[in-house]
Structures are given as structure tokens and as C-alpha cells.
Coordinates of C-alpha atoms and ligand atoms in Angstrom, one line a residue:
M4 CA -46.1 -46.6 -62.1
T5 CA -43.7 -44.3 -60.3
T6 CA -41.4 -42.1 -62.3
M7 CA -37.9 -42.8 -60.9
L8 CA -35.6 -39.8 -60.6
T9 CA -31.9 -40.2 -61.3
L10 CA -28.9 -38.2 -60.3
T11 CA -25.7 -37.8 -62.4
M12 CA -22.4 -38.9 -60.8
N13 CA -19.0 -37.2 -61.3
N14 CA -18.2 -39.7 -64.1
G15 CA -21.3 -38.7 -66.1
L16 CA -23.3 -41.9 -65.4
E17 CA -26.7 -41.8 -63.8
I18 CA -27.8 -43.4 -60.5
P19 CA -31.5 -43.9 -59.5
Q20 CA -32.2 -41.6 -56.6
L21 CA -34.1 -44.3 -54.7
G22 CA -33.0 -47.9 -54.2
F23 CA -33.7 -51.0 -52.3
G24 CA -31.4 -52.0 -49.4
V25 CA -31.1 -55.6 -48.3
F26 CA -29.1 -55.4 -45.1
Q27 CA -30.2 -58.2 -42.6
I28 CA -32.4 -59.9 -45.1
P29 CA -31.6 -63.6 -44.8
Q30 CA -30.3 -65.3 -48.0
D31 CA -33.4 -67.4 -48.4
E32 CA -35.7 -64.4 -48.2
T33 CA -33.7 -62.1 -50.4
E34 CA -34.8 -63.3 -53.8
A35 CA -38.5 -62.8 -52.9
A36 CA -37.8 -59.3 -51.4
V37 CA -35.8 -58.2 -54.4
T38 CA -38.4 -59.6 -56.8
T39 CA -41.1 -57.6 -55.0
A40 CA -38.9 -54.5 -55.2
L41 CA -38.3 -54.9 -58.9
Q42 CA -42.0 -55.4 -59.6
A43 CA -42.7 -52.2 -57.5
G44 CA -40.4 -50.2 -59.8
Y45 CA -37.1 -50.1 -57.8
R46 CA -34.1 -50.3 -60.2
L47 CA -31.2 -49.9 -57.7
I48 CA -30.4 -52.8 -55.4
D49 CA -27.9 -52.2 -52.5
T50 CA -26.2 -55.3 -51.1
A51 CA -22.8 -56.1 -49.6
Q52 CA -20.5 -59.1 -49.3
G53 CA -21.0 -58.8 -45.6
Y54 CA -24.8 -59.2 -45.9
Q55 CA -24.3 -62.8 -47.2
N56 CA -27.2 -62.5 -49.6
E57 CA -25.6 -61.6 -52.9
E58 CA -26.7 -65.0 -54.3
G59 CA -30.3 -64.1 -53.5
V60 CA -29.9 -60.8 -55.3
G61 CA -28.4 -62.6 -58.3
A62 CA -31.2 -65.1 -58.4
A63 CA -33.8 -62.3 -58.4
I64 CA -32.0 -60.5 -61.2
A65 CA -31.7 -63.7 -63.3
A66 CA -35.4 -64.7 -62.8
G67 CA -36.8 -61.2 -63.2
D68 CA -38.2 -59.4 -66.2
V69 CA -36.0 -56.3 -65.8
G70 CA -33.0 -56.5 -68.1
V71 CA -29.6 -56.1 -66.3
D72 CA -29.0 -52.9 -68.4
D73 CA -31.9 -51.3 -66.7
L74 CA -30.7 -52.2 -63.2
F75 CA -28.2 -50.5 -61.0
I76 CA -26.4 -53.1 -58.7
T77 CA -24.3 -52.0 -55.8
T78 CA -22.2 -54.3 -53.6
K79 CA -19.5 -53.6 -51.0
L80 CA -16.1 -55.1 -50.3
T81 CA -16.3 -56.8 -46.9
N82 CA -13.9 -55.5 -44.2
G83 CA -11.8 -58.7 -44.0
E84 CA -10.8 -58.5 -47.7
Q85 CA -9.2 -55.1 -47.8
G86 CA -5.8 -54.7 -49.5
Y87 CA -5.0 -54.8 -53.3
D88 CA -4.9 -58.5 -54.1
K89 CA -7.6 -59.6 -51.7
A90 CA -10.0 -56.9 -53.0
L91 CA -9.5 -58.2 -56.6
A92 CA -10.3 -61.8 -55.6
A93 CA -13.3 -60.8 -53.5
F94 CA -14.7 -58.8 -56.4
D95 CA -14.6 -61.8 -58.6
E96 CA -16.6 -63.8 -56.0
S97 CA -19.3 -61.1 -55.8
M98 CA -19.6 -61.1 -59.6
R99 CA -20.1 -64.9 -59.6
K100 CA -22.8 -64.6 -56.9
L101 CA -24.6 -61.6 -58.5
R102 CA -24.4 -63.2 -62.0
V103 CA -23.5 -60.0 -63.7
D104 CA -20.6 -59.3 -66.1
V105 CA -20.1 -55.6 -65.2
L106 CA -21.0 -54.1 -61.8
D107 CA -22.6 -50.7 -61.5
L108 CA -21.1 -49.6 -58.2
F109 CA -18.5 -51.2 -55.8
L110 CA -18.0 -49.6 -52.4
I111 CA -15.3 -49.9 -49.7
H112 CA -17.7 -50.8 -46.9
W113 CA -15.7 -49.2 -44.0
P114 CA -12.5 -47.2 -43.9
L115 CA -11.0 -49.1 -41.0
P116 CA -8.3 -46.4 -40.5
M117 CA -6.5 -48.4 -37.8
F118 CA -5.5 -51.0 -40.4
D119 CA -4.4 -48.4 -43.0
Q120 CA -5.4 -50.4 -46.1
Y121 CA -8.0 -48.3 -47.7
V122 CA -5.7 -46.5 -50.1
D123 CA -4.3 -49.8 -51.4
T124 CA -7.8 -51.1 -51.7
W125 CA -8.9 -48.0 -53.6
R126 CA -6.1 -48.6 -56.1
A127 CA -7.6 -52.1 -56.8
F128 CA -11.0 -50.5 -57.3
E129 CA -9.4 -48.0 -59.8
Q130 CA -7.8 -50.9 -61.7
L131 CA -11.1 -52.8 -61.9
H132 CA -12.7 -49.6 -63.2
R133 CA -10.0 -49.1 -65.8
D134 CA -10.5 -52.7 -66.8
G135 CA -14.2 -52.0 -67.5
R136 CA -15.4 -54.4 -64.8
I137 CA -17.0 -51.7 -62.6
R138 CA -18.8 -48.7 -64.0
S139 CA -18.5 -46.6 -60.9
I140 CA -16.5 -46.9 -57.7
G141 CA -17.2 -45.4 -54.3
V142 CA -16.8 -45.6 -50.6
S143 CA -19.0 -46.0 -47.5
N144 CA -18.6 -44.6 -44.0
F145 CA -15.7 -42.4 -45.1
E146 CA -15.1 -39.2 -43.0
V147 CA -13.6 -36.1 -44.5
E148 CA -10.1 -37.1 -43.5
H149 CA -10.4 -40.4 -45.3
L150 CA -11.7 -38.7 -48.5
E151 CA -8.9 -36.2 -48.3
R152 CA -6.3 -38.9 -48.2
L153 CA -7.8 -40.6 -51.3
A154 CA -7.7 -37.2 -53.0
A155 CA -4.0 -36.8 -52.1
E156 CA -2.8 -40.3 -53.0
T157 CA -5.0 -41.7 -55.7
D158 CA -6.5 -40.7 -59.1
I159 CA -10.2 -41.2 -59.1
V160 CA -12.6 -39.2 -56.9
P161 CA -15.3 -41.6 -55.4
A162 CA -18.6 -41.3 -57.2
V163 CA -20.5 -41.9 -54.0
N164 CA -20.0 -42.0 -50.2
Q165 CA -22.7 -44.1 -48.6
I166 CA -23.1 -42.9 -44.9
E167 CA -25.5 -43.1 -42.0
L168 CA -27.9 -40.2 -42.6
H169 CA -31.4 -39.4 -41.4
P170 CA -33.2 -36.4 -39.8
E171 CA -31.6 -37.1 -36.4
F172 CA -28.1 -37.3 -38.0
P173 CA -28.2 -35.2 -41.1
Q174 CA -24.4 -35.1 -41.7
D175 CA -24.3 -31.4 -42.7
E176 CA -20.5 -31.2 -42.7
L177 CA -19.9 -34.3 -44.8
R178 CA -22.7 -33.3 -47.2
A179 CA -21.0 -30.0 -47.7
Y180 CA -17.7 -31.6 -48.4
H181 CA -19.3 -34.0 -50.9
A182 CA -21.1 -31.1 -52.7
E183 CA -17.8 -29.2 -53.0
H184 CA -15.9 -32.3 -54.4
G185 CA -18.6 -33.8 -56.7
I186 CA -19.3 -36.8 -54.5
L187 CA -22.9 -38.0 -54.2
T188 CA -24.3 -38.7 -50.8
E189 CA -26.1 -42.0 -50.3
S190 CA -28.1 -42.4 -47.1
W191 CA -28.1 -45.6 -45.1
G192 CA -30.4 -46.2 -42.1
P193 CA -32.5 -43.5 -43.9
I194 CA -35.7 -44.1 -42.0
G195 CA -34.0 -44.8 -38.7
Q196 CA -33.7 -48.6 -38.8
G197 CA -37.0 -49.2 -37.0
K198 CA -35.7 -47.5 -33.8
G199 CA -38.4 -44.8 -33.3
L200 CA -37.8 -42.1 -35.9
L201 CA -41.0 -42.8 -37.7
E202 CA -43.0 -42.4 -34.4
N203 CA -41.4 -39.0 -33.8
E204 CA -44.2 -36.4 -33.2
H205 CA -42.9 -33.9 -35.7
I206 CA -42.6 -36.5 -38.4
V207 CA -46.1 -37.9 -37.6
A208 CA -47.5 -34.3 -37.7
V209 CA -46.0 -33.6 -41.2
A210 CA -47.2 -37.0 -42.4
R211 CA -50.8 -36.2 -41.3
A212 CA -50.8 -32.8 -42.9
K213 CA -49.5 -34.2 -46.2
G214 CA -51.8 -37.3 -46.1
R215 CA -48.6 -39.5 -46.3
T216 CA -47.0 -42.0 -44.1
P217 CA -44.0 -41.1 -41.8
A218 CA -41.7 -43.3 -43.9
Q219 CA -42.7 -41.5 -47.1
V220 CA -42.2 -38.1 -45.5
V221 CA -38.7 -39.0 -44.3
L222 CA -37.7 -40.6 -47.7
R223 CA -39.0 -37.5 -49.5
W224 CA -36.8 -35.3 -47.2
H225 CA -33.8 -37.3 -48.4
L226 CA -34.8 -36.7 -52.1
Q227 CA -35.1 -33.0 -51.5
L228 CA -31.6 -32.9 -49.8
G229 CA -30.3 -34.4 -53.1
N230 CA -29.3 -37.7 -51.5
V231 CA -29.6 -41.2 -53.0
V232 CA -31.7 -43.2 -50.5
I233 CA -31.9 -47.0 -50.0
P234 CA -34.6 -48.0 -47.5
K235 CA -35.0 -51.7 -46.6
S236 CA -38.1 -53.7 -45.9
V237 CA -39.2 -57.3 -46.4
T238 CA -42.9 -56.4 -46.2
P239 CA -44.4 -56.1 -49.7
A240 CA -46.8 -53.3 -48.7
R241 CA -44.0 -51.3 -47.2
I242 CA -41.7 -51.9 -50.1
R243 CA -44.4 -50.4 -52.3
E244 CA -45.1 -47.6 -49.9
N245 CA -41.5 -46.5 -49.8
I246 CA -41.3 -45.9 -53.5
E247 CA -44.4 -43.8 -53.7
I248 CA -42.6 -40.6 -52.9
F249 CA -42.2 -38.9 -56.3
D250 CA -45.6 -37.2 -56.4
F251 CA -45.5 -34.8 -53.5
E252 CA -43.3 -32.2 -52.0
L253 CA -42.3 -30.9 -48.6
D254 CA -42.4 -27.1 -48.3
Q255 CA -40.1 -24.9 -46.3
D256 CA -42.2 -25.2 -43.1
D257 CA -42.1 -29.0 -43.3
L258 CA -38.3 -28.9 -43.8
A259 CA -37.9 -26.6 -40.8
T260 CA -40.1 -28.9 -38.7
I261 CA -37.9 -31.9 -39.6
A262 CA -34.7 -29.9 -39.0
Q263 CA -35.7 -29.9 -35.3
L264 CA -35.0 -33.6 -35.0
N265 CA -31.2 -33.2 -35.4
T266 CA -29.6 -34.6 -32.3
G267 CA -26.2 -35.3 -33.8
R268 CA -26.4 -38.9 -32.5
R269 CA -25.6 -41.9 -34.6
L270 CA -27.5 -45.1 -34.6
G271 CA -24.5 -47.1 -35.9
P272 CA -20.8 -47.2 -35.2
D273 CA -18.4 -44.3 -35.6
P274 CA -16.3 -45.0 -38.7
R275 CA -13.2 -43.5 -37.1
T276 CA -13.1 -46.3 -34.5
F277 CA -15.1 -49.1 -36.0
D278 CA -12.6 -52.0 -36.5
R279 CA -14.7 -55.2 -37.1
R280 CA -13.1 -57.3 -39.8
Ligands
LIG17 P1 -33.7 -48.4 -42.7 O1 -33.6 -47.1 -42.1 O2 -33.9 -48.6 -44.1 O3 -34.8 -49.2 -41.8 C1 -35.3 -50.4 -42.2 C2 -36.4 -50.8 -41.2 O4 -37.4 -49.8 -41.2 C3 -37.1 -52.1 -41.6 O5 -36.4 -53.2 -41.1 C4 -38.4 -51.9 -40.9 O6 -38.4 -52.3 -39.6 C5 -38.6 -50.4 -41.0 N1 -39.5 -50.0 -42.2 C6 -39.2 -50.1 -43.5 N2 -40.2 -49.5 -44.2 C7 -41.1 -49.1 -43.4 C8 -42.3 -48.4 -43.5 N3 -42.8 -48.1 -44.7 N4 -43.0 -48.1 -42.4 C9 -42.6 -48.4 -41.1 N5 -41.4 -49.1 -40.9 C10 -40.7 -49.4 -42.0 O7 -32.3 -49.2 -42.2 P2 -31.2 -50.1 -42.9 O8 -31.7 -51.3 -43.5 O9 -30.1 -50.2 -41.9 O10 -30.6 -49.2 -44.1 C11 -31.1 -49.3 -45.4 C12 -30.0 -49.9 -46.3 O11 -28.8 -49.2 -46.2 C13 -29.6 -51.3 -45.9 O12 -30.6 -52.3 -46.2 C14 -28.3 -51.4 -46.6 O13 -28.5 -51.7 -47.9 C15 -27.7 -50.0 -46.3 N6 -26.8 -50.0 -45.1 C16 -25.5 -49.7 -45.3 C17 -24.7 -49.6 -44.3 C18 -23.2 -49.3 -44.5 O14 -22.4 -49.5 -43.6 N7 -22.8 -48.9 -45.7 C19 -25.1 -49.8 -42.9 C20 -26.5 -50.1 -42.8 C21 -27.3 -50.1 -43.9

């Protein structure tokens, strides 16, 4: 069985360094996928209100052998429910669907700066944290200017910022800001969302040399950067493959080879302009 590494957040609590993402897994397939992941050794599950599969995650937790105290459950406030009161109500709904009493990590999914509600929303998160209903609070898709605004106007520094990050878009500037301010970086789209990264010749070459798969090489790269990483798959063999990354290391040459992939291009939307609610 894999020995899972953990990282320590700025509030002293630990987070598993590898988790299981469930974006785009239909509700009726989510329980089976999460059950496979738990059996493979994953302990962090990353869902969101917007994924419409929190009930499937909750069903897998309720039916599984892993106690809720040994799990780390993350969900995210959906974009349409930003604002103080709406965030509180939406949180209650997630807890009902996930069937847990205390949530490990709640994230603001997108900053939506054009609506100017994320500071108010963050105050609701702070309240839920003070009330003991969420152990850690964080954000997703926040740029430096959004983090700076929270720092200036609110009390709690986010524990985590979950952002698009992979070898083609390594987010050096934001990672440096996070490191300076005690925020953990969590990578979404970490293996390139099935859009060609794993076929890249440099990744394939490192994988061959190491006797590993391209997905394992890229996930190992995330671990060595110090990121939390949450790959998604519905295929049991791949779910197991993606967690077998704690027993090898990339050396400086491998890291230099992978660094060549940086194009600075995103796969997903730009958080400064993304406005879908
Ligand atoms: P990903 O990079 O994890 O790619 C998933 C895809 O890669 C799969 O659908 C499959 O096609 C392929 N794949 C998985 N394992 C493989 C393997 N071993 N070999 C070959 N191909 C493999 O992309 P993602 O799902 O977008 O991101 C991971 C998680 O991040 C999501 O499930 C979700 O939890 C989170 N996420 C968050 C945001 C956000 O805005 N906060 C956005 C997107 C995703």
C-alpha cells in the first residue's frame, strides 16, 4: 500500500499531498469512482457544488470502510451563490449532500472580480470556520490581486489556492506569492485534462527512462514542486496508477527536461475575466 505524504497548512492542519478529483464525473458514476479511489488509498476527495456530484461522494463515504476522520473532503462554493448569506445557505446544502458534520476544506470556486462579492463571501467562510463547521478555508483560481485584497480586508489567510497548473502552465509567479504568504498551491488539470500533455515527447522520454507512465511522471513533478495534486479518472486501473508515485524520484535532469514544456498557455479560462455564474 502506498504511503501517502501530507503537507502542513498555515493553520497547522495536514492535507494529503495527492487527492482524487471528481470534475465531470456524472452523479451516478461518482460513488463507484470514489469507492475505487478510497480502496486504492486516496484520502482526499475534491468535489464542488458545480460538479453536481456531491451526493455521490457522500454515498461513497457513507458506504466505505474509511472513517470520516481519516478522510479529507474538499468542496467549493458554486459561482451563483457568492455573497455572505447565500454562501452560508449553500454550505448547509453541501453538508447535507456530503453527509459529514464538519468539512475539511471549503473553497471559493472562482473570484468573479466583475461582481465584486468575493470579500463578502470570504467573511462568510471565516464565520463558518470560527463556528467550527469547516476546518480549513481556501480559494480557487485567485490571482495575486485577489489574494492581496483578501489580505487587506479580511482576517484569515487562505490555507490553499487551487489553480490550473501543469508543466505547460507552471504558475511560477503565483507559486512564489503563495510560498511567501504561507498558502499551499493545489494543482487542477494536473495531467493536462486529456488534451495531449501525456503524449508530449519529453514526458514520454522521461517516463521511458524511469520505467513509469507519463501520468506518473507528471504527478511526481507536482509532488516535487510541493503542490497538492488532484488527478481525475473514472478508469480503475488509472485511478490506481495515479497514486503509485511515492516510490521514485525525478532528478535535476528530468526536471530540466520537463521545464521545457512551459508555454505559458492555459487550458481553462482566465480567472480575471471568467464570469459564468
Ligand atoms: P486532469 O488533468 O486530472 O485530467 C483528467 C483526464 O486525464 C481524465 O479524464 C483522463 O482522460 C485522463 N487521465 C487520467 N488518468 C490518466 C492516466 N493515468 N493515463 C492517461 N490519461 C489519464 O483534469 P481535471 O479533471 O480537469 O482536473 C483534476 C481535478 O481538479 C478535477 O477533477 C477537479 O476536482 C479539479 N478541478 C478544479 C477546477 C477549479 O476551477 N478549481 C477546474 C478543473 C478541475
